[in-house]
Structures are given as C-alpha cells and as structure tokens.
Amino acid sequence: MTTHDQRLLRLAIHLAQENLTTGVGGPFGAVIARGTDILATASNEVTSTNDPTAHAEVVAIRQACLSIGHYSLAGCILYASCEPCPMCLAATYWARIDRLYYAASRHDAAEAGFDDEFLYRELVLPVNERIIPTHQQLASEGAAIFTAWSAKTDKVMY
C-alpha cells in the first residue's frame, strides 16, 4: 500500500467519522480513485434517503460511473472505511474495480451492531433453506428473455 493509498483510505475513514456527527447515515465512507484522480467520495446515506442500498460503496460507485460516463470502473481502486458487506462487494465486482482497500473488518462492524455475517451465511445456503422464502415460477417465460437477448445483434455486454 502506497502513501497515496493510505491517504485515500484515511479520507474514507474521515467520511465515516463525519457521518457520526451529521447523522446522514451509518458510520461508513468510501472513495474511488483512478490513479491520482478522485472520482467519487461518499458516505452511507441509508437513513437520510430511505434507501437500503445507499451504502457508502454503492453511492461512490454510482457517483464514479456518472463522473466518467461509463458503467465500468476498470482501472479504479475502492477505498472503504469498513470491509464491504456482500451487496457492496458484489457491486465492486460488477463495477470491475481493480483493487479494494478497507480499514475496519466486518467483525468490527458486527460488534457495533452492523452484523452482515448472517448474509454471508445465507448466500451459501440452498435457495430453499434461506430465511426469505424463495420460489422460482414461470421459468420458461423468464428464460425466453435471455434467448431473445442472446439473439440481439446490437446488445451492449457488461
């Protein structure tokens, strides 16, 4: 980790600390950079926006993508004040981010009441054993959309 990386990770921690005083959301911050350019800084906005997906990392990914006008953040680094939850980690992969640095662990967050561990356990369970009852229905109708997508000649793969 370079001095530059440490500075940006400290910025993410600072954003989390600011949220403690402003009450905009939970104590989480994130920064996305490409080289020396900071593309986005964000903090958790869940409670102020009533959006359960407005985690700092997701908000930063949205901002960074808008900033560059593209859905891929290949070549970028995400700095997070805490180890990303499963949703944020998945978003990091979908955004094609090259590297992730985080400060606090998910265990530190769990001690403060942010226990994402149950999500990690749920994801490895068979669908029919998860807490939320989940049932596949209309499978052939749903699959027909992907058949049409596969045949589409002007699609944009992402």
JSON list of C-alpha atoms in Angstrom, two decimals:
[
{"chain": "A", "resi": 1, "resn": "MET", "atom": "CA", "xyz": [0.00, 0.00, 0.00]},
{"chain": "A", "resi": 2, "resn": "THR", "atom": "CA", "xyz": [1.43, 3.35, -1.04]},
{"chain": "A", "resi": 3, "resn": "THR", "atom": "CA", "xyz": [1.32, 6.63, 0.85]},
{"chain": "A", "resi": 4, "resn": "HIS", "atom": "CA", "xyz": [-1.29, 7.77, -1.69]},
{"chain": "A", "resi": 5, "resn": "ASP", "atom": "CA", "xyz": [-3.43, 4.71, -0.92]},
{"chain": "A", "resi": 6, "resn": "GLN", "atom": "CA", "xyz": [-3.12, 5.37, 2.81]},
{"chain": "A", "resi": 7, "resn": "ARG", "atom": "CA", "xyz": [-4.21, 8.98, 2.30]},
{"chain": "A", "resi": 8, "resn": "LEU", "atom": "CA", "xyz": [-7.33, 7.91, 0.37]},
{"chain": "A", "resi": 9, "resn": "LEU", "atom": "CA", "xyz": [-8.19, 5.19, 2.89]},
{"chain": "A", "resi": 10, "resn": "ARG", "atom": "CA", "xyz": [-7.89, 7.79, 5.65]},
{"chain": "A", "resi": 11, "resn": "LEU", "atom": "CA", "xyz": [-10.23, 10.01, 3.63]},
{"chain": "A", "resi": 12, "resn": "ALA", "atom": "CA", "xyz": [-12.80, 7.17, 3.59]},
{"chain": "A", "resi": 13, "resn": "ILE", "atom": "CA", "xyz": [-12.39, 6.83, 7.37]},
{"chain": "A", "resi": 14, "resn": "HIS", "atom": "CA", "xyz": [-12.84, 10.60, 7.73]},
{"chain": "A", "resi": 15, "resn": "LEU", "atom": "CA", "xyz": [-16.10, 10.44, 5.73]},
{"chain": "A", "resi": 16, "resn": "ALA", "atom": "CA", "xyz": [-17.34, 7.70, 8.06]},
{"chain": "A", "resi": 17, "resn": "GLN", "atom": "CA", "xyz": [-16.40, 9.83, 11.06]},
{"chain": "A", "resi": 18, "resn": "GLU", "atom": "CA", "xyz": [-18.28, 12.83, 9.59]},
{"chain": "A", "resi": 19, "resn": "ASN", "atom": "CA", "xyz": [-21.41, 10.69, 9.32]},
{"chain": "A", "resi": 20, "resn": "LEU", "atom": "CA", "xyz": [-21.26, 10.13, 13.07]},
{"chain": "A", "resi": 21, "resn": "THR", "atom": "CA", "xyz": [-21.84, 13.84, 13.61]},
{"chain": "A", "resi": 22, "resn": "THR", "atom": "CA", "xyz": [-24.11, 14.71, 10.68]},
{"chain": "A", "resi": 23, "resn": "GLY", "atom": "CA", "xyz": [-26.46, 11.76, 11.07]},
{"chain": "A", "resi": 24, "resn": "VAL", "atom": "CA", "xyz": [-26.82, 11.37, 7.30]},
{"chain": "A", "resi": 25, "resn": "GLY", "atom": "CA", "xyz": [-26.40, 7.62, 7.64]},
{"chain": "A", "resi": 26, "resn": "GLY", "atom": "CA", "xyz": [-24.30, 4.91, 9.20]},
{"chain": "A", "resi": 27, "resn": "PRO", "atom": "CA", "xyz": [-20.59, 5.25, 10.02]},
{"chain": "A", "resi": 28, "resn": "PHE", "atom": "CA", "xyz": [-19.24, 4.24, 6.64]},
{"chain": "A", "resi": 29, "resn": "GLY", "atom": "CA", "xyz": [-17.26, 6.11, 3.99]},
{"chain": "A", "resi": 30, "resn": "ALA", "atom": "CA", "xyz": [-15.85, 5.28, 0.57]},
{"chain": "A", "resi": 31, "resn": "VAL", "atom": "CA", "xyz": [-13.56, 6.82, -2.03]},
{"chain": "A", "resi": 32, "resn": "ILE", "atom": "CA", "xyz": [-12.99, 5.73, -5.63]},
{"chain": "A", "resi": 33, "resn": "ALA", "atom": "CA", "xyz": [-9.87, 6.83, -7.46]},
{"chain": "A", "resi": 34, "resn": "ARG", "atom": "CA", "xyz": [-8.21, 6.21, -10.78]},
{"chain": "A", "resi": 35, "resn": "GLY", "atom": "CA", "xyz": [-4.53, 6.94, -10.43]},
{"chain": "A", "resi": 36, "resn": "THR", "atom": "CA", "xyz": [-4.23, 10.28, -8.66]},
{"chain": "A", "resi": 37, "resn": "ASP", "atom": "CA", "xyz": [-7.75, 11.37, -9.66]},
{"chain": "A", "resi": 38, "resn": "ILE", "atom": "CA", "xyz": [-10.50, 11.01, -7.08]},
{"chain": "A", "resi": 39, "resn": "LEU", "atom": "CA", "xyz": [-13.67, 10.12, -9.00]},
{"chain": "A", "resi": 40, "resn": "ALA", "atom": "CA", "xyz": [-16.04, 9.91, -6.03]},
{"chain": "A", "resi": 41, "resn": "THR", "atom": "CA", "xyz": [-16.29, 10.34, -2.28]},
{"chain": "A", "resi": 42, "resn": "ALA", "atom": "CA", "xyz": [-19.35, 9.13, -0.43]},
{"chain": "A", "resi": 43, "resn": "SER", "atom": "CA", "xyz": [-20.73, 8.19, 2.92]},
{"chain": "A", "resi": 44, "resn": "ASN", "atom": "CA", "xyz": [-23.61, 5.97, 3.92]},
{"chain": "A", "resi": 45, "resn": "GLU", "atom": "CA", "xyz": [-27.00, 7.57, 3.14]},
{"chain": "A", "resi": 46, "resn": "VAL", "atom": "CA", "xyz": [-29.37, 4.75, 4.08]},
{"chain": "A", "resi": 47, "resn": "THR", "atom": "CA", "xyz": [-31.37, 6.58, 6.74]},
{"chain": "A", "resi": 48, "resn": "SER", "atom": "CA", "xyz": [-31.41, 10.02, 5.10]},
{"chain": "A", "resi": 49, "resn": "THR", "atom": "CA", "xyz": [-32.58, 8.72, 1.71]},
{"chain": "A", "resi": 50, "resn": "ASN", "atom": "CA", "xyz": [-34.68, 5.79, 2.95]},
{"chain": "A", "resi": 51, "resn": "ASP", "atom": "CA", "xyz": [-32.72, 3.65, 0.51]},
{"chain": "A", "resi": 52, "resn": "PRO", "atom": "CA", "xyz": [-31.37, 0.39, 1.97]},
{"chain": "A", "resi": 53, "resn": "THR", "atom": "CA", "xyz": [-28.91, 0.16, -0.93]},
{"chain": "A", "resi": 54, "resn": "ALA", "atom": "CA", "xyz": [-27.36, 3.59, -0.27]},
{"chain": "A", "resi": 55, "resn": "HIS", "atom": "CA", "xyz": [-24.26, 2.15, 1.37]},
{"chain": "A", "resi": 56, "resn": "ALA", "atom": "CA", "xyz": [-21.15, 4.30, 1.00]},
{"chain": "A", "resi": 57, "resn": "GLU", "atom": "CA", "xyz": [-19.56, 1.96, -1.53]},
{"chain": "A", "resi": 58, "resn": "VAL", "atom": "CA", "xyz": [-22.66, 1.79, -3.74]},
{"chain": "A", "resi": 59, "resn": "VAL", "atom": "CA", "xyz": [-23.15, 5.57, -3.58]},
{"chain": "A", "resi": 60, "resn": "ALA", "atom": "CA", "xyz": [-19.48, 6.05, -4.53]},
{"chain": "A", "resi": 61, "resn": "ILE", "atom": "CA", "xyz": [-19.78, 3.57, -7.42]},
{"chain": "A", "resi": 62, "resn": "ARG", "atom": "CA", "xyz": [-22.84, 5.40, -8.74]},
{"chain": "A", "resi": 63, "resn": "GLN", "atom": "CA", "xyz": [-21.06, 8.77, -8.49]},
{"chain": "A", "resi": 64, "resn": "ALA", "atom": "CA", "xyz": [-17.87, 7.50, -10.11]},
{"chain": "A", "resi": 65, "resn": "CYS", "atom": "CA", "xyz": [-19.76, 5.94, -13.02]},
{"chain": "A", "resi": 66, "resn": "LEU", "atom": "CA", "xyz": [-21.65, 9.19, -13.57]},
{"chain": "A", "resi": 67, "resn": "SER", "atom": "CA", "xyz": [-18.38, 11.10, -13.37]},
{"chain": "A", "resi": 68, "resn": "ILE", "atom": "CA", "xyz": [-16.72, 9.10, -16.14]},
{"chain": "A", "resi": 69, "resn": "GLY", "atom": "CA", "xyz": [-19.88, 8.39, -18.13]},
{"chain": "A", "resi": 70, "resn": "HIS", "atom": "CA", "xyz": [-19.41, 4.62, -18.13]},
{"chain": "A", "resi": 71, "resn": "TYR", "atom": "CA", "xyz": [-20.57, 1.58, -16.17]},
{"chain": "A", "resi": 72, "resn": "SER", "atom": "CA", "xyz": [-17.10, 0.07, -15.88]},
{"chain": "A", "resi": 73, "resn": "LEU", "atom": "CA", "xyz": [-14.67, 1.30, -13.26]},
{"chain": "A", "resi": 74, "resn": "ALA", "atom": "CA", "xyz": [-11.81, -0.83, -14.56]},
{"chain": "A", "resi": 75, "resn": "GLY", "atom": "CA", "xyz": [-8.55, 0.79, -13.57]},
{"chain": "A", "resi": 76, "resn": "CYS", "atom": "CA", "xyz": [-10.04, 2.17, -10.35]},
{"chain": "A", "resi": 77, "resn": "ILE", "atom": "CA", "xyz": [-9.43, 1.48, -6.68]},
{"chain": "A", "resi": 78, "resn": "LEU", "atom": "CA", "xyz": [-12.11, 1.49, -3.99]},
{"chain": "A", "resi": 79, "resn": "TYR", "atom": "CA", "xyz": [-11.15, 2.64, -0.50]},
{"chain": "A", "resi": 80, "resn": "ALA", "atom": "CA", "xyz": [-13.72, 1.75, 2.16]},
{"chain": "A", "resi": 81, "resn": "SER", "atom": "CA", "xyz": [-13.74, 2.60, 5.84]},
{"chain": "A", "resi": 82, "resn": "CYS", "atom": "CA", "xyz": [-15.01, -0.93, 6.54]},
{"chain": "A", "resi": 83, "resn": "GLU", "atom": "CA", "xyz": [-14.94, -4.31, 4.84]},
{"chain": "A", "resi": 84, "resn": "PRO", "atom": "CA", "xyz": [-17.80, -4.22, 2.33]},
{"chain": "A", "resi": 85, "resn": "CYS", "atom": "CA", "xyz": [-20.99, -6.15, 3.00]},
{"chain": "A", "resi": 86, "resn": "PRO", "atom": "CA", "xyz": [-21.99, -8.81, 0.44]},
{"chain": "A", "resi": 87, "resn": "MET", "atom": "CA", "xyz": [-24.07, -6.28, -1.56]},
{"chain": "A", "resi": 88, "resn": "CYS", "atom": "CA", "xyz": [-21.22, -3.78, -1.75]},
{"chain": "A", "resi": 89, "resn": "LEU", "atom": "CA", "xyz": [-18.68, -6.48, -2.52]},
{"chain": "A", "resi": 90, "resn": "ALA", "atom": "CA", "xyz": [-20.86, -7.71, -5.38]},
{"chain": "A", "resi": 91, "resn": "ALA", "atom": "CA", "xyz": [-21.23, -4.13, -6.66]},
{"chain": "A", "resi": 92, "resn": "THR", "atom": "CA", "xyz": [-17.44, -3.80, -6.53]},
{"chain": "A", "resi": 93, "resn": "TYR", "atom": "CA", "xyz": [-17.10, -6.84, -8.77]},
{"chain": "A", "resi": 94, "resn": "TRP", "atom": "CA", "xyz": [-19.89, -5.72, -11.13]},
{"chain": "A", "resi": 95, "resn": "ALA", "atom": "CA", "xyz": [-18.19, -2.32, -11.48]},
{"chain": "A", "resi": 96, "resn": "ARG", "atom": "CA", "xyz": [-14.96, -4.10, -12.47]},
{"chain": "A", "resi": 97, "resn": "ILE", "atom": "CA", "xyz": [-12.94, -2.26, -9.82]},
{"chain": "A", "resi": 98, "resn": "ASP", "atom": "CA", "xyz": [-9.31, -3.37, -9.87]},
{"chain": "A", "resi": 99, "resn": "ARG", "atom": "CA", "xyz": [-8.48, -3.25, -6.17]},
{"chain": "A", "resi": 100, "resn": "LEU", "atom": "CA", "xyz": [-10.13, -2.75, -2.80]},
{"chain": "A", "resi": 101, "resn": "TYR", "atom": "CA", "xyz": [-8.61, -1.44, 0.42]},
{"chain": "A", "resi": 102, "resn": "TYR", "atom": "CA", "xyz": [-10.62, -1.35, 3.64]},
{"chain": "A", "resi": 103, "resn": "ALA", "atom": "CA", "xyz": [-9.90, -0.38, 7.24]},
{"chain": "A", "resi": 104, "resn": "ALA", "atom": "CA", "xyz": [-12.28, -1.91, 9.81]},
{"chain": "A", "resi": 105, "resn": "SER", "atom": "CA", "xyz": [-13.34, -5.52, 9.43]},
{"chain": "A", "resi": 106, "resn": "ARG", "atom": "CA", "xyz": [-16.87, -6.87, 9.18]},
{"chain": "A", "resi": 107, "resn": "HIS", "atom": "CA", "xyz": [-16.30, -8.24, 12.68]},
{"chain": "A", "resi": 108, "resn": "ASP", "atom": "CA", "xyz": [-15.63, -4.71, 13.95]},
{"chain": "A", "resi": 109, "resn": "ALA", "atom": "CA", "xyz": [-18.90, -3.62, 12.34]},
{"chain": "A", "resi": 110, "resn": "ALA", "atom": "CA", "xyz": [-20.75, -6.57, 13.88]},
{"chain": "A", "resi": 111, "resn": "GLU", "atom": "CA", "xyz": [-19.58, -5.54, 17.34]},
{"chain": "A", "resi": 112, "resn": "ALA", "atom": "CA", "xyz": [-21.18, -2.12, 16.68]},
{"chain": "A", "resi": 113, "resn": "GLY", "atom": "CA", "xyz": [-24.49, -3.71, 15.63]},
{"chain": "A", "resi": 114, "resn": "PHE", "atom": "CA", "xyz": [-23.95, -3.99, 11.86]},
{"chain": "A", "resi": 115, "resn": "ASP", "atom": "CA", "xyz": [-23.98, -7.76, 11.62]},
{"chain": "A", "resi": 116, "resn": "ASP", "atom": "CA", "xyz": [-23.72, -8.77, 7.98]},
{"chain": "A", "resi": 117, "resn": "GLU", "atom": "CA", "xyz": [-22.46, -12.22, 8.93]},
{"chain": "A", "resi": 118, "resn": "PHE", "atom": "CA", "xyz": [-25.94, -13.67, 8.51]},
{"chain": "A", "resi": 119, "resn": "LEU", "atom": "CA", "xyz": [-25.85, -12.57, 4.84]},
{"chain": "A", "resi": 120, "resn": "TYR", "atom": "CA", "xyz": [-22.57, -14.38, 4.31]},
{"chain": "A", "resi": 121, "resn": "ARG", "atom": "CA", "xyz": [-24.21, -17.50, 5.80]},
{"chain": "A", "resi": 122, "resn": "GLU", "atom": "CA", "xyz": [-27.40, -17.10, 3.74]},
{"chain": "A", "resi": 123, "resn": "LEU", "atom": "CA", "xyz": [-25.57, -16.83, 0.42]},
{"chain": "A", "resi": 124, "resn": "VAL", "atom": "CA", "xyz": [-24.06, -20.29, 0.69]},
{"chain": "A", "resi": 125, "resn": "LEU", "atom": "CA", "xyz": [-27.34, -21.99, 1.61]},
{"chain": "A", "resi": 126, "resn": "PRO", "atom": "CA", "xyz": [-29.51, -23.73, -1.00]},
{"chain": "A", "resi": 127, "resn": "VAL", "atom": "CA", "xyz": [-32.28, -21.34, -2.08]},
{"chain": "A", "resi": 128, "resn": "ASN", "atom": "CA", "xyz": [-34.98, -23.38, -0.35]},
{"chain": "A", "resi": 129, "resn": "GLU", "atom": "CA", "xyz": [-33.15, -23.15, 3.01]},
{"chain": "A", "resi": 130, "resn": "ARG", "atom": "CA", "xyz": [-32.82, -19.35, 3.14]},
{"chain": "A", "resi": 131, "resn": "ILE", "atom": "CA", "xyz": [-34.77, -17.21, 5.61]},
{"chain": "A", "resi": 132, "resn": "ILE", "atom": "CA", "xyz": [-36.74, -15.41, 2.89]},
{"chain": "A", "resi": 133, "resn": "PRO", "atom": "CA", "xyz": [-38.97, -17.98, 1.15]},
{"chain": "A", "resi": 134, "resn": "THR", "atom": "CA", "xyz": [-37.87, -18.00, -2.48]},
{"chain": "A", "resi": 135, "resn": "HIS", "atom": "CA", "xyz": [-39.64, -19.85, -5.28]},
{"chain": "A", "resi": 136, "resn": "GLN", "atom": "CA", "xyz": [-38.90, -19.99, -9.00]},
{"chain": "A", "resi": 137, "resn": "GLN", "atom": "CA", "xyz": [-42.02, -19.61, -11.13]},
{"chain": "A", "resi": 138, "resn": "LEU", "atom": "CA", "xyz": [-42.66, -19.05, -14.86]},
{"chain": "A", "resi": 139, "resn": "ALA", "atom": "CA", "xyz": [-39.15, -20.29, -15.62]},
{"chain": "A", "resi": 140, "resn": "SER", "atom": "CA", "xyz": [-39.68, -20.78, -19.37]},
{"chain": "A", "resi": 141, "resn": "GLU", "atom": "CA", "xyz": [-41.19, -17.31, -19.77]},
{"chain": "A", "resi": 142, "resn": "GLY", "atom": "CA", "xyz": [-38.28, -15.79, -17.88]},
{"chain": "A", "resi": 143, "resn": "ALA", "atom": "CA", "xyz": [-35.71, -17.77, -19.86]},
{"chain": "A", "resi": 144, "resn": "ALA", "atom": "CA", "xyz": [-37.28, -16.59, -23.15]},
{"chain": "A", "resi": 145, "resn": "ILE", "atom": "CA", "xyz": [-35.98, -13.09, -22.40]},
{"chain": "A", "resi": 146, "resn": "PHE", "atom": "CA", "xyz": [-32.42, -14.44, -22.33]},
{"chain": "A", "resi": 147, "resn": "THR", "atom": "CA", "xyz": [-32.97, -16.31, -25.58]},
{"chain": "A", "resi": 148, "resn": "ALA", "atom": "CA", "xyz": [-34.05, -13.02, -27.17]},
{"chain": "A", "resi": 149, "resn": "TRP", "atom": "CA", "xyz": [-31.06, -11.23, -25.58]},
{"chain": "A", "resi": 150, "resn": "SER", "atom": "CA", "xyz": [-28.67, -13.84, -26.98]},
{"chain": "A", "resi": 151, "resn": "ALA", "atom": "CA", "xyz": [-30.06, -13.28, -30.48]},
{"chain": "A", "resi": 152, "resn": "LYS", "atom": "CA", "xyz": [-29.94, -9.46, -30.22]},
{"chain": "A", "resi": 153, "resn": "THR", "atom": "CA", "xyz": [-27.22, -8.15, -32.52]},
{"chain": "A", "resi": 154, "resn": "ASP", "atom": "CA", "xyz": [-26.90, -4.63, -31.07]},
{"chain": "A", "resi": 155, "resn": "LYS", "atom": "CA", "xyz": [-26.64, -5.54, -27.38]},
{"chain": "A", "resi": 156, "resn": "VAL", "atom": "CA", "xyz": [-24.04, -3.97, -25.11]},
{"chain": "A", "resi": 157, "resn": "MET", "atom": "CA", "xyz": [-22.39, -6.60, -22.95]},
{"chain": "A", "resi": 158, "resn": "TYR", "atom": "CA", "xyz": [-21.35, -5.57, -19.48]}
]
